[in-house]
């Protein structure tokens, strides 16, 4: 069984660098050969500020964007969050994307690649 690792972009801001950095990380990680690494661009999921009425731990998702996001994240064994530092923290878009889900993240390893300017 090959481990599947998602490189999750952390920003949706116009002019963002997270997709470029994710591609750079992917080029390095893919050389390892011990896992499959995929870039998951949160901008493609069009997640508004958390808009589900039910708490994420119940997995009672009403919106298609949440169901699509849930299925994508559930399919991975681990994550590398690729995020800029905004005001000494991760990008709000990444925090929002994480908060959409609960069980899909459980018992999976994660790492962070971050930068500031």
Rosetta silent file (secondary structure, phi, psi, omega in degrees, C-alpha in Angstrom):
SEQUENCE: XXXXXXXXXXXXXXXXXXXXXXXXXXXXXXXXXXXXXXXXXXXXXXXXXXXXXXXXXXXXXXXXXXXXXXXXXXXXXXXXXXXXXXXXXXXXXXXXXXXXXXXXXXXXXXXXXXXXX
SCORE:     score description
SCORE:     0.000 S_00000001
   1 L     0.000  126.933  178.714    0.000    0.000    0.000 S_00000001
   2 L   -90.931  128.865  175.718    1.402    3.369   -1.019 S_00000001
   3 E   -67.245  141.519  176.750    0.879    6.246    1.387 S_00000001
   4 E  -111.225  121.772 -178.372   -0.936    9.245   -0.096 S_00000001
   5 E  -117.770  128.372  178.363    0.225   12.631    1.147 S_00000001
   6 E   -95.292  129.706  170.910   -1.559   15.882    0.292 S_00000001
   7 E   -96.548  101.435 -171.929    0.448   19.070   -0.099 S_00000001
   8 E   -94.020  119.562  177.530   -2.269   21.555    0.844 S_00000001
   9 E   -66.880  145.260 -173.532   -1.851   25.132   -0.350 S_00000001
  10 L  -104.422    0.166 -175.263   -2.525   27.604    2.421 S_00000001
  11 L  -137.503  148.572  173.716   -3.632   30.723    0.625 S_00000001
  12 L  -118.337    4.950 -176.555   -6.283   31.824   -1.841 S_00000001
  13 L   -63.754  139.425  174.433   -5.069   35.414   -2.024 S_00000001
  14 L   -57.983  137.078 -178.658   -4.523   36.910   -5.505 S_00000001
  15 L    78.664   11.586 -177.793   -0.808   36.827   -6.323 S_00000001
  16 L   -60.916  157.288  177.917   -0.190   34.102   -3.757 S_00000001
  17 L  -108.911   -6.431 -173.244    3.020   32.094   -3.719 S_00000001
  18 H   -61.509  -33.967  178.364    1.691   28.975   -1.965 S_00000001
  19 H   -69.325  -38.655  176.114    1.032   27.114   -5.204 S_00000001
  20 H   -64.332  -42.940  179.489    4.598   27.819   -6.395 S_00000001
  21 H   -67.254  -39.036  178.026    6.018   26.693   -3.050 S_00000001
  22 H   -61.554  -39.629  177.338    3.801   23.573   -3.110 S_00000001
  23 H   -64.423  -39.655  177.726    5.192   22.684   -6.545 S_00000001
  24 H   -62.920  -47.034  178.381    8.730   23.149   -5.195 S_00000001
  25 H   -62.500  -41.739  179.721    7.988   20.899   -2.191 S_00000001
  26 H   -59.668  -43.726 -179.515    6.347   18.346   -4.510 S_00000001
  27 H   -60.442  -37.185  179.364    9.454   18.196   -6.724 S_00000001
  28 H   -75.360  -47.958 -176.297   11.597   17.406   -3.683 S_00000001
  29 H   -64.404  -39.052 -176.627    9.151   14.992   -1.998 S_00000001
  30 L   -63.012  -22.618  177.780    8.406   13.033   -5.181 S_00000001
  31 L   -68.947  -20.068 -177.225   12.076   12.017   -5.390 S_00000001
  32 L   -65.501  -42.754  178.472   11.660    9.972   -2.211 S_00000001
  33 L    79.521    3.093 -178.012    9.614    7.232   -3.860 S_00000001
  34 L  -102.301    3.179  179.616    8.047    6.061   -0.597 S_00000001
  35 E  -161.398  165.140  173.261    4.683    7.807   -1.018 S_00000001
  36 E   -99.369  127.006 -178.994    2.435    9.493   -3.537 S_00000001
  37 E  -112.907  126.964  179.682    2.401   13.275   -3.138 S_00000001
  38 E  -124.049  140.858  173.385   -0.446   15.370   -4.567 S_00000001
  39 E   -84.834  126.141  177.381   -0.933   19.116   -4.556 S_00000001
  40 E  -115.504  108.905 -176.324   -4.353   20.019   -3.161 S_00000001
  41 L   -92.421  110.959 -177.093   -5.155   23.652   -3.909 S_00000001
  42 H   -62.291  -22.626  177.889   -7.748   24.962   -1.453 S_00000001
  43 H   -61.724  -30.064 -179.141   -8.663   27.689   -3.946 S_00000001
  44 H   -71.575  -14.810 -177.848  -10.234   24.991   -6.155 S_00000001
  45 H   -94.873  -10.641  174.519  -12.731   24.089   -3.408 S_00000001
  46 L    47.357   55.981 -177.860  -14.190   27.601   -3.096 S_00000001
  47 L   -87.780  110.922  175.816  -14.833   27.275    0.639 S_00000001
  48 L   -69.305  172.622  174.949  -16.635   30.335    2.018 S_00000001
  49 L   -53.348  132.708 -170.294  -16.161   31.247    5.664 S_00000001
  50 L   -29.097  115.729 -173.872  -17.401   28.149    7.471 S_00000001
  51 L  -124.151   18.815  176.220  -21.060   27.902    6.464 S_00000001
  52 L   -90.615  132.314 -178.594  -22.156   24.491    7.742 S_00000001
  53 L   -73.459  -32.267 -177.877  -24.863   24.617   10.425 S_00000001
  54 L   -90.678  142.044  177.691  -23.872   21.290   11.982 S_00000001
  55 L   -58.940  142.959 -177.483  -20.534   20.895   13.823 S_00000001
  56 H   -56.162  -31.967 -177.753  -17.876   19.186   11.657 S_00000001
  57 H   -63.042  -19.409  178.213  -17.469   16.278   14.081 S_00000001
  58 H   -82.415  -17.011 -179.420  -20.989   15.098   13.113 S_00000001
  59 L    54.953   33.355  178.481  -20.042   14.898    9.415 S_00000001
  60 L   -99.567   67.824 -172.240  -23.575   16.010    8.531 S_00000001
  61 L   -79.743  131.291 -178.570  -22.493   18.156    5.594 S_00000001
  62 L   -98.046  -27.498 -172.836  -25.192   20.107    3.747 S_00000001
  63 L  -100.800  142.741 -179.390  -23.126   21.869    1.090 S_00000001
  64 H   -61.472  -37.479 -179.970  -21.539   20.298   -1.981 S_00000001
  65 H   -62.951  -35.309  178.049  -18.289   22.208   -1.487 S_00000001
  66 H   -70.521  -42.008  179.065  -17.951   20.650    1.981 S_00000001
  67 H   -62.282  -41.014  178.425  -18.747   17.158    0.714 S_00000001
  68 H   -65.348  -44.353  179.173  -16.149   17.520   -2.049 S_00000001
  69 H   -63.376  -43.946  179.575  -13.554   18.848    0.428 S_00000001
  70 H   -59.651  -48.062 -179.220  -14.349   16.038    2.879 S_00000001
  71 H   -61.348  -41.048  179.925  -13.942   13.320    0.251 S_00000001
  72 H   -63.269  -50.325 -176.580  -10.622   14.772   -0.899 S_00000001
  73 H   -67.844  -39.866  179.598   -9.130   15.031    2.586 S_00000001
  74 H   -61.081  -24.870 -175.983  -10.464   11.652    3.749 S_00000001
  75 L   -79.270   -6.172 -177.089   -8.619    9.975    0.877 S_00000001
  76 L  -103.558  153.521  179.224   -5.171   10.984    2.200 S_00000001
  77 L   -94.596  -16.059 -179.006   -2.957    9.361    4.823 S_00000001
  78 E  -168.815  172.749 -172.621   -1.122   12.539    5.789 S_00000001
  79 E  -142.493  147.254  167.130   -0.677   16.194    4.975 S_00000001
  80 E  -123.485  114.390  178.798    1.900   18.877    4.414 S_00000001
  81 E   -85.262  123.604 -178.182    0.400   22.329    4.844 S_00000001
  82 E  -110.376   99.591 -169.632    2.152   24.833    2.577 S_00000001
  83 E  -137.818  140.944  171.837    1.222   28.215    3.958 S_00000001
  84 E   -73.573  161.196  173.265    2.511   31.755    4.131 S_00000001
  85 E   -93.530  120.444  174.882    2.791   33.451    7.484 S_00000001
  86 E  -116.752  118.626  178.169    0.242   36.241    7.813 S_00000001
  87 L    53.844   44.180  177.396    0.448   38.283   11.033 S_00000001
  88 L    66.624   27.199  177.647    2.515   35.580   12.797 S_00000001
  89 E  -153.122  177.330  177.562    0.053   32.800   11.956 S_00000001
  90 E   -70.704  162.390  177.237   -1.203   30.636    9.104 S_00000001
  91 L   -62.164  142.637 -179.098   -3.352   32.116    6.374 S_00000001
  92 H   -60.435  -34.922  179.858   -7.019   32.476    7.318 S_00000001
  93 H   -61.843  -37.266  177.990   -8.069   30.496    4.235 S_00000001
  94 H   -69.435  -45.569  178.146   -6.095   27.500    5.522 S_00000001
  95 H   -57.714  -43.718  178.341   -7.541   27.790    9.038 S_00000001
  96 H   -61.315  -45.702 -179.526  -11.022   27.952    7.532 S_00000001
  97 H   -62.381  -39.198  177.720  -10.364   24.884    5.331 S_00000001
  98 H   -65.750  -44.220 -176.308   -9.105   22.914    8.337 S_00000001
  99 H   -68.153  -17.105  177.177  -12.092   23.937   10.469 S_00000001
 100 L   -62.905  -28.373 -172.071  -14.567   22.657    7.869 S_00000001
 101 L  -122.496  167.871  177.101  -13.692   19.088    8.803 S_00000001
 102 L  -138.512  -71.041 -174.726  -12.941   17.043   11.892 S_00000001
 103 H   -64.625  -28.717 -178.385  -12.751   13.255   11.543 S_00000001
 104 H   -62.382  -24.408  179.819  -11.086   13.452    8.133 S_00000001
 105 H   -90.251  -19.562 -170.724   -7.952   14.837    9.844 S_00000001
 106 L   -60.870  139.755  172.736   -7.903   12.382   12.787 S_00000001
 107 L    61.051   31.106  178.179   -4.980   10.002   13.306 S_00000001
 108 L  -126.120  140.173 -179.629   -3.025   11.307   10.329 S_00000001
 109 E   -74.681  152.736  175.422    0.436   12.847   10.391 S_00000001
 110 E  -145.791  159.347  174.773    1.026   16.365    9.195 S_00000001
 111 E  -139.924  171.309 -178.430    3.852   18.777    8.607 S_00000001
 112 E  -134.331  134.430  167.840    4.136   22.444    7.732 S_00000001
 113 E  -115.958  122.043 -175.537    6.172   24.354    5.190 S_00000001
 114 E  -138.547  159.412  178.996    5.870   28.062    5.864 S_00000001
 115 E  -152.235  159.250  174.629    7.522   31.328    4.928 S_00000001
 116 L  -136.965  161.043  178.977    7.225   35.023    5.650 S_00000001
 117 L  -127.509    0.000    0.000    8.390   38.093    3.871 S_00000001
